[in-house]
Each structure stands twice: as C-alpha cells, then as structure tokens.
PDB file of C-alpha atoms and ligand atoms in Angstrom:
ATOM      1  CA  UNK A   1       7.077   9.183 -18.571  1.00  0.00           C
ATOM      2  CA  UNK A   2       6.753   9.160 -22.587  1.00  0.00           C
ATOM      3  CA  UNK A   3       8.881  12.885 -22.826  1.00  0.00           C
ATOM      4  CA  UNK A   4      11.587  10.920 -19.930  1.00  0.00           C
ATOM      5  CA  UNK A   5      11.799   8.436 -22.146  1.00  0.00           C
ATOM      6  CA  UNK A   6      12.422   9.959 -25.358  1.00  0.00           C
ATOM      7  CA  UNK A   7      16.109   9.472 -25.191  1.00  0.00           C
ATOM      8  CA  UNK A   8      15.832   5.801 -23.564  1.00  0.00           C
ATOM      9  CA  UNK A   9      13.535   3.072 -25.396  1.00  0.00           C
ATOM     10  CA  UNK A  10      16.605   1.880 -27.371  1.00  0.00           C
ATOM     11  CA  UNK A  11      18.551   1.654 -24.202  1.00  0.00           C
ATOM     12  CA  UNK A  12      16.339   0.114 -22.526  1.00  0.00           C
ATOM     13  CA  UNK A  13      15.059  -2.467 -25.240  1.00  0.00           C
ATOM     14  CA  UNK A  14      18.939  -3.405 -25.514  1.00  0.00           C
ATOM     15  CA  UNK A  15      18.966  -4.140 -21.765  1.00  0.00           C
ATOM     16  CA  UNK A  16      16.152  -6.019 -21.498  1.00  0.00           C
ATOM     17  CA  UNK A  17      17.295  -8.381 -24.585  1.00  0.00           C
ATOM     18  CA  UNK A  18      20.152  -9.232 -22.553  1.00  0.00           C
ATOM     19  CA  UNK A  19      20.416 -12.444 -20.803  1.00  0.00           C
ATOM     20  CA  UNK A  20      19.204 -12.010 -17.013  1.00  0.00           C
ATOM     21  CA  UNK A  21      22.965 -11.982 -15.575  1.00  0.00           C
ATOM     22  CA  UNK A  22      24.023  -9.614 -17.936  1.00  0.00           C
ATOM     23  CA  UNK A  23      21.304  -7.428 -17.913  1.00  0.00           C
ATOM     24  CA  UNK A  24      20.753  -6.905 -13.813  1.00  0.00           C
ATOM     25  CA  UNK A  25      24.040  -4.598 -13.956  1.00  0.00           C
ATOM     26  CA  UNK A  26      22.781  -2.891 -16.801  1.00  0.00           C
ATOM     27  CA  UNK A  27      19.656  -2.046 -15.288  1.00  0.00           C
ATOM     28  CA  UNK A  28      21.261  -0.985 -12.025  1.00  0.00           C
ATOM     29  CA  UNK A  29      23.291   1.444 -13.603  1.00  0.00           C
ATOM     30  CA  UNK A  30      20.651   2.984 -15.927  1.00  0.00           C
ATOM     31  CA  UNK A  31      18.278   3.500 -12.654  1.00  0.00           C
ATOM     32  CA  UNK A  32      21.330   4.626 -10.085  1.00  0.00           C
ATOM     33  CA  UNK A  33      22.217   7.438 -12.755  1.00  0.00           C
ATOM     34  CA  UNK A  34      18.672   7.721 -13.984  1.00  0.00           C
ATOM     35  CA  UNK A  35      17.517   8.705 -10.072  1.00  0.00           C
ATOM     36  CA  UNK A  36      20.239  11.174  -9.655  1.00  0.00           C
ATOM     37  CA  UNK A  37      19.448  13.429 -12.897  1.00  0.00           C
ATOM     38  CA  UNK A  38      18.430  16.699 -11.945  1.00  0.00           C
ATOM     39  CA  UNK A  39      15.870  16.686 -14.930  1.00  0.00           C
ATOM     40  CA  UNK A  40      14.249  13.374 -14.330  1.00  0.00           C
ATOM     41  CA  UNK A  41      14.199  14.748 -10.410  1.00  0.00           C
ATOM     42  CA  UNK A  42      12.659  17.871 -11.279  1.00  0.00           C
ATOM     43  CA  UNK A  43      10.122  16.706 -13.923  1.00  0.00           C
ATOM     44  CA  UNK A  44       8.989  13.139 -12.882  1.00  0.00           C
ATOM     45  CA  UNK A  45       9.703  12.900  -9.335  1.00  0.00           C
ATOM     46  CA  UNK A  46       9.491  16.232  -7.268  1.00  0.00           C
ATOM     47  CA  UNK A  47       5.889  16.927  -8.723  1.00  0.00           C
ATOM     48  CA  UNK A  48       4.667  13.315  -6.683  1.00  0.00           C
ATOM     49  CA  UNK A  49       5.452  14.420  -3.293  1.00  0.00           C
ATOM     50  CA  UNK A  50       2.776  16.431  -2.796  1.00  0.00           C
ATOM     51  CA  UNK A  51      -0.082  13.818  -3.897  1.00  0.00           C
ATOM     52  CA  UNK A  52       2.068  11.460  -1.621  1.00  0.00           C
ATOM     53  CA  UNK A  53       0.772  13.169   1.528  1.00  0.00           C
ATOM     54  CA  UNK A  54      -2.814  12.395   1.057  1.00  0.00           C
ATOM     55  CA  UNK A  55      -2.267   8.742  -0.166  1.00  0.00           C
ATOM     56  CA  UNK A  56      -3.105   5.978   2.148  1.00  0.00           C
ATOM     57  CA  UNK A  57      -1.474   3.227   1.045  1.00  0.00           C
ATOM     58  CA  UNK A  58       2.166   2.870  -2.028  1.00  0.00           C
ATOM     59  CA  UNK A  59       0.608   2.742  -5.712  1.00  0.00           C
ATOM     60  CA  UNK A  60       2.347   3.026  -8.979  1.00  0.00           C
ATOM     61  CA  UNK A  61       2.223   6.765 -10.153  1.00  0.00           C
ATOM     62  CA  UNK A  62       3.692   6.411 -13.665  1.00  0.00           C
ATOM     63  CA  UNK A  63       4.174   3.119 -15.884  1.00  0.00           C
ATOM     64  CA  UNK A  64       5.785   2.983 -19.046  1.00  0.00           C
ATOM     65  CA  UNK A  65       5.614  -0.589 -21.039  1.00  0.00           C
ATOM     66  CA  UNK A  66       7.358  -1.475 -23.943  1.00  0.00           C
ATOM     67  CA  UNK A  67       4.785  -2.647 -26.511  1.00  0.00           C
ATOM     68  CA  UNK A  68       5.679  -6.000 -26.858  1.00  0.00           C
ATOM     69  CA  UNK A  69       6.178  -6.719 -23.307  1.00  0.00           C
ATOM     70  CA  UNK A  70      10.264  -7.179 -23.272  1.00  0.00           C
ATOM     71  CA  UNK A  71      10.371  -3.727 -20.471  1.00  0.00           C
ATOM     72  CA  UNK A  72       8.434  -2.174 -17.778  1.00  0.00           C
ATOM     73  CA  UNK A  73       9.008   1.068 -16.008  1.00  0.00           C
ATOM     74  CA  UNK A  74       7.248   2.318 -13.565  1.00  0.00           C
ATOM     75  CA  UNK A  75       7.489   5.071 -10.561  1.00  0.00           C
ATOM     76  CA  UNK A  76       6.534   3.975  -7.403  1.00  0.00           C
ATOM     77  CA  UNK A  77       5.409   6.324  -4.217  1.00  0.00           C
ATOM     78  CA  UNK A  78       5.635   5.822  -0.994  1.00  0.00           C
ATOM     79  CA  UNK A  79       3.471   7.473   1.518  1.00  0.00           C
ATOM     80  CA  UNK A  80       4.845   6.994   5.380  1.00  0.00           C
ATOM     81  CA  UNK A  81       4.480   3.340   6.826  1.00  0.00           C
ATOM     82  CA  UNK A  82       3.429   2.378   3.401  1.00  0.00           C
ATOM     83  CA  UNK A  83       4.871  -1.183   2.052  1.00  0.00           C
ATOM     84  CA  UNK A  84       4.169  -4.443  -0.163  1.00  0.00           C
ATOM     85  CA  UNK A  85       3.285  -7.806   0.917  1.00  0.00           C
ATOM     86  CA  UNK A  86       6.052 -10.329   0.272  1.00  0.00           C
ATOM     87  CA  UNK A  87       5.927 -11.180  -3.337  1.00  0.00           C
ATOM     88  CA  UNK A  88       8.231 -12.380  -6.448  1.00  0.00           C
ATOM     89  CA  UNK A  89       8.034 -11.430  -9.624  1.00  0.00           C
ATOM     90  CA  UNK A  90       8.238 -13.559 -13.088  1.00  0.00           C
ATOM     91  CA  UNK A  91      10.329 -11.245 -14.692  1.00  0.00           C
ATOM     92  CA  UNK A  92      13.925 -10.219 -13.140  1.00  0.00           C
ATOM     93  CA  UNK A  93      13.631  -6.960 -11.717  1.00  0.00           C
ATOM     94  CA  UNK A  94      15.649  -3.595 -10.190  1.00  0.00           C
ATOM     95  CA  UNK A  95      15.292  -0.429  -8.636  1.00  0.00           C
ATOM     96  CA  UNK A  96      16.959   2.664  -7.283  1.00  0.00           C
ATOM     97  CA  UNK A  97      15.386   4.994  -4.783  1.00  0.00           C
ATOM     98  CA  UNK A  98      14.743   8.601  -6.376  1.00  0.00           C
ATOM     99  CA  UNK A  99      13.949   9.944  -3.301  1.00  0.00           C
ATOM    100  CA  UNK A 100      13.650   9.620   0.418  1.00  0.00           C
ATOM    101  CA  UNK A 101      14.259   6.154   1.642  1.00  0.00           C
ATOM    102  CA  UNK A 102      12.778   2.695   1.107  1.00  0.00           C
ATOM    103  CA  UNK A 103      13.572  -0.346   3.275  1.00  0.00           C
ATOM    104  CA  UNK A 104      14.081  -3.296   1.205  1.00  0.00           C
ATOM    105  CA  UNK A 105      13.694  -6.925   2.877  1.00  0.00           C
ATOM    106  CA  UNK A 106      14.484  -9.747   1.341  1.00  0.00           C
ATOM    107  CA  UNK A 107      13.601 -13.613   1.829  1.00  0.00           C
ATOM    108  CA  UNK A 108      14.764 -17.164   0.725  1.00  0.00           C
ATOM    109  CA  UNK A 109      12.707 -20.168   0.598  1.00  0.00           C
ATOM    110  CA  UNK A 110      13.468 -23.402   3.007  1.00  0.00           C
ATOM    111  CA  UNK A 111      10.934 -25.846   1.513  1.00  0.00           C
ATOM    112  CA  UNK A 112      11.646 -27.528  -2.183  1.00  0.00           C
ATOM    113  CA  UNK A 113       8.588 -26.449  -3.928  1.00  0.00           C
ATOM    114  CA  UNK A 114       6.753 -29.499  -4.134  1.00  0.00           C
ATOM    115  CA  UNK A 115       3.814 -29.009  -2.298  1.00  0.00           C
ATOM    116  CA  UNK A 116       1.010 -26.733  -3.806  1.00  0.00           C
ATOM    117  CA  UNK A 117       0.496 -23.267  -2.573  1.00  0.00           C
ATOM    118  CA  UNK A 118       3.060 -23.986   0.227  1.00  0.00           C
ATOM    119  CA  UNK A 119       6.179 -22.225   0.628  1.00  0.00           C
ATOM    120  CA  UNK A 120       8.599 -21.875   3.890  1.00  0.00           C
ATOM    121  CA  UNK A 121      10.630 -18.351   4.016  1.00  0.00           C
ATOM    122  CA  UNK A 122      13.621 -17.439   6.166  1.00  0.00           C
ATOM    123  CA  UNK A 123      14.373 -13.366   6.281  1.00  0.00           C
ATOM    124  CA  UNK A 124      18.028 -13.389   4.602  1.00  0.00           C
ATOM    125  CA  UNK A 125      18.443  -9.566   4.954  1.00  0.00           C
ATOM    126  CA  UNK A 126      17.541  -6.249   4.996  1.00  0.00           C
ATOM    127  CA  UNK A 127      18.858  -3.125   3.688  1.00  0.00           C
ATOM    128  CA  UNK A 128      17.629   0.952   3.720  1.00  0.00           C
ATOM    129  CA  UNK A 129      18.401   2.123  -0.048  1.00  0.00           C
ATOM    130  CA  UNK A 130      18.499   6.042  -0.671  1.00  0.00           C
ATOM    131  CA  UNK A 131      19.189   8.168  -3.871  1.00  0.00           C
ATOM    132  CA  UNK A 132      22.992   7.753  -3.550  1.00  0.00           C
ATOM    133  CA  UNK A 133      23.261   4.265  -2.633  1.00  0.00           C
ATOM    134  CA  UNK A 134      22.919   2.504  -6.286  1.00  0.00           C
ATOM    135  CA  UNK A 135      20.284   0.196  -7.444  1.00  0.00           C
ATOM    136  CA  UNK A 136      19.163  -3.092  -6.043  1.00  0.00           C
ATOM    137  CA  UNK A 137      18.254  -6.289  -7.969  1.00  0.00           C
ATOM    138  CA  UNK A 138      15.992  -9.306  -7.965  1.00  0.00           C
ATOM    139  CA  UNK A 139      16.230 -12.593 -10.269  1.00  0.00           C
ATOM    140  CA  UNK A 140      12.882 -14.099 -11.342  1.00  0.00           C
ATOM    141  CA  UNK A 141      10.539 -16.172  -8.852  1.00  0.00           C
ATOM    142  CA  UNK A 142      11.952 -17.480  -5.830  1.00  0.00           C
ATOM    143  CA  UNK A 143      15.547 -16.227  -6.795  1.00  0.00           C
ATOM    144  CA  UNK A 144      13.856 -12.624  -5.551  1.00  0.00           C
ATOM    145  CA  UNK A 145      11.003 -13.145  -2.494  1.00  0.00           C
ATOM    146  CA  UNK A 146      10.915  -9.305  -0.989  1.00  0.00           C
ATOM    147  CA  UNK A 147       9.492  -7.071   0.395  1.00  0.00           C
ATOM    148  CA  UNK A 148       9.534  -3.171  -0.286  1.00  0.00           C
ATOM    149  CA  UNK A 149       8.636  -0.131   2.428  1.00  0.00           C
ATOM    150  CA  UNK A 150       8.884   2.833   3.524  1.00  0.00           C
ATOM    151  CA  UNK A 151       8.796   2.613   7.684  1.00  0.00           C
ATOM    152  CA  UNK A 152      10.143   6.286   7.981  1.00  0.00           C
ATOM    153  CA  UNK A 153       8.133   9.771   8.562  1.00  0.00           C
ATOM    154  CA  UNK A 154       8.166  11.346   5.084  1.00  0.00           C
ATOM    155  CA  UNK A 155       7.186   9.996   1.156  1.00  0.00           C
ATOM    156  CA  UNK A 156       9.556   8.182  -0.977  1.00  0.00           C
ATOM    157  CA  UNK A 157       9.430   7.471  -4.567  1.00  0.00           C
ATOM    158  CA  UNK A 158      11.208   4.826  -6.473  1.00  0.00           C
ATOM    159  CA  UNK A 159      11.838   3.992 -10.143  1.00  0.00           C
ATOM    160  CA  UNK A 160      11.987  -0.016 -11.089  1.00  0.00           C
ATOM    161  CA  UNK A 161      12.450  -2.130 -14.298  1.00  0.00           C
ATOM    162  CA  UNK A 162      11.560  -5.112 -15.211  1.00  0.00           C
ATOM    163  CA  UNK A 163      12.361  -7.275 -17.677  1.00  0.00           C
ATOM    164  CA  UNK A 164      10.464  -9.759 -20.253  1.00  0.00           C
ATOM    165  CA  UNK A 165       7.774 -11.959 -18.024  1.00  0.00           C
ATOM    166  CA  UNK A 166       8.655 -15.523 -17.853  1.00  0.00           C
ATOM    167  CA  UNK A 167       5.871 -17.286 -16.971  1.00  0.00           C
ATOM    168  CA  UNK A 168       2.413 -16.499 -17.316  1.00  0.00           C
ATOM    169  CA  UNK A 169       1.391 -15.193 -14.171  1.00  0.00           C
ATOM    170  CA  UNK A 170       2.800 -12.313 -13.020  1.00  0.00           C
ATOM    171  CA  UNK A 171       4.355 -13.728  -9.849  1.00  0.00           C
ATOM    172  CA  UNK A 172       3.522 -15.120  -6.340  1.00  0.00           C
ATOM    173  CA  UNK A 173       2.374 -13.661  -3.168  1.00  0.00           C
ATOM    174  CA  UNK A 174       3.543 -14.869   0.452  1.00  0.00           C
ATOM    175  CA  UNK A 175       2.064 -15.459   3.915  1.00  0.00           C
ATOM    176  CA  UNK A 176       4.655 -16.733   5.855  1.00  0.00           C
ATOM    177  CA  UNK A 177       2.216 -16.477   8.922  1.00  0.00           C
ATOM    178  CA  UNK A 178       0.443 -19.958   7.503  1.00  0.00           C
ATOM    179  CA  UNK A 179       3.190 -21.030   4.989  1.00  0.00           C
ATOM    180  CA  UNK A 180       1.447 -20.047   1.912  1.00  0.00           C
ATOM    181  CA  UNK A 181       1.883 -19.059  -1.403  1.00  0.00           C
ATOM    182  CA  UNK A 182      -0.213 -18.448  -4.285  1.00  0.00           C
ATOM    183  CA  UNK A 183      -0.284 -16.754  -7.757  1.00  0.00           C
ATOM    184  CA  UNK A 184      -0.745 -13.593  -8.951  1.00  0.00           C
ATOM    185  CA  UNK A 185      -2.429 -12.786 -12.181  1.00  0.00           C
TER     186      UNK A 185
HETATM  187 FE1  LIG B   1       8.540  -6.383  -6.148  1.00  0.00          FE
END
C-alpha cells in the first residue's frame, strides 16, 4: 500500500482537509479512477483473490493511515456470502469496488436518538456497485447506517477512505432485530 501510495499522500491529505461536502466528491473520484488503474489492479488487488478463497469471513487486507489520523485507506476482501453487520462510522466515508461485486444496503433511523442504546432503522435502499459503476459515499454517524456484502459466488475486493474521526469512538453497531445500538471502540 506504501509503494501505491507514493504518488498520493498529498492528494489525499488535501481531500481529507476538506470540509465533509466538499470532500465526499473528491474521494469518489480518487477511488472510481483509483479502482480502474491497471497498475493498482495488477499490484494491490489481483494478488488477493487467491487468499480470498480460503477466507471464511470479509477482513481488511491492506490499511494505510495517515499519521496524524486526518485519512484511512484500506482494501477490503470479500470472500462469497461474506458481509458486515449494520454499522456507522464517525468519520465520513467512500468506496469503489475494485473488483467483482459488493451489495451495498443502506438504512435511516426512525427514532430521535434520545433513548440510550436504542435506535429504530428503516432499509432506504440498496444498490450492487462494480468496478465501473463509480464510488459510493457515507456522511458521519447516522447520516451513513449500512451495510456492505458480497451475496454472489466469487471474491470481491474493495478500496475505502475515510476521513478525520469525529468523535471518539469509532462508530456504532446495529441490531435492528431488538432495536439496539451500541458503540464501537
Ligand atoms: Fe462501513
């Protein structure tokens, strides 16, 4: 991830500085033509798909964080009928697929907020993102409840950035089966 990066940490960095609404196109556009350079393919994403096969469940195979927090990279894989629980993040977020498919849900709270570790969702949408299809963004906390997958046959990888933490936790975790939410640390 260092050598992809060699050209990028000043791009990045100048993202990231951005306000969130300015920098969510930004972002999309570095990963939609980041996931479509035959280099990056070749290099940092091809060489995954063969440890994808034996994984049992997604995991991050390459992270990249700026020093002082304000950027994080990372590579996700996605073994078959692999996917997240629904979560936000404290940081505004995006991601393009580099290769296969991922199914992307997404979720918007009904409740106000006001009652610890409660939280009522309603699915808002759903959409299948490949290679060619762009990059998709989340705002911070409940702005962005998803969830991310991969319900098809074969591995997918994805590359995602987010931007400088806002709070201190990391983000929440949802259970819509019993209306809950809690933090993650
Ligand atoms: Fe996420």
């Amino acid at each position: 991830m260092m050598t992809l990066l060699a050209n990028s940490p000043n791009e990045l960095r100048s993202i990231c500085e951005l306000p969130t609404g300015s920098a969510l196109p930004r972002a999309a556009r570095f990963l939609a033509d980041l996931v479509r350079e035959p280099v990056f393919l070749g290099s940092q994403i091809l060489p995954l798909l063969e440890e994808a096969e034996y994984a049992d469940g997604w995991y991050v195979a390459r992270r990249y964080d700026a020093p002082d927090g304000a950027y994080s990279l990372r590579v996700f894989v996605w073994p078959a009928g692999t996917g997240t629980k629904i979560h936000d993040h404290s940081s505004w977020g995006a991601y393009a697929c580099a290769l296969g498919s991922v199914l992307e849900e997404r979720f918007d709270r009904t409740d106000d907020g006001s009652r610890p570790e409660y939280a009522r969702l309603r699915k808002a949408w759903q959409l299948s993102w490949s290679p060619e299809d762009g990059a998709s963004t989340v705002l911070p906390a409940d702005g962005g409840i998803h969830r991310v997958g991969n319900p098809g046959e074969s591995p997918a990888v994805s590359v995602h950035l987010y931007g400088p933490r806002l709070e201190d936790v990391d983000g929440r975790d949802y259970d819509p089966s019993r209306d809950y939410v809690c933090d993650r640390s």
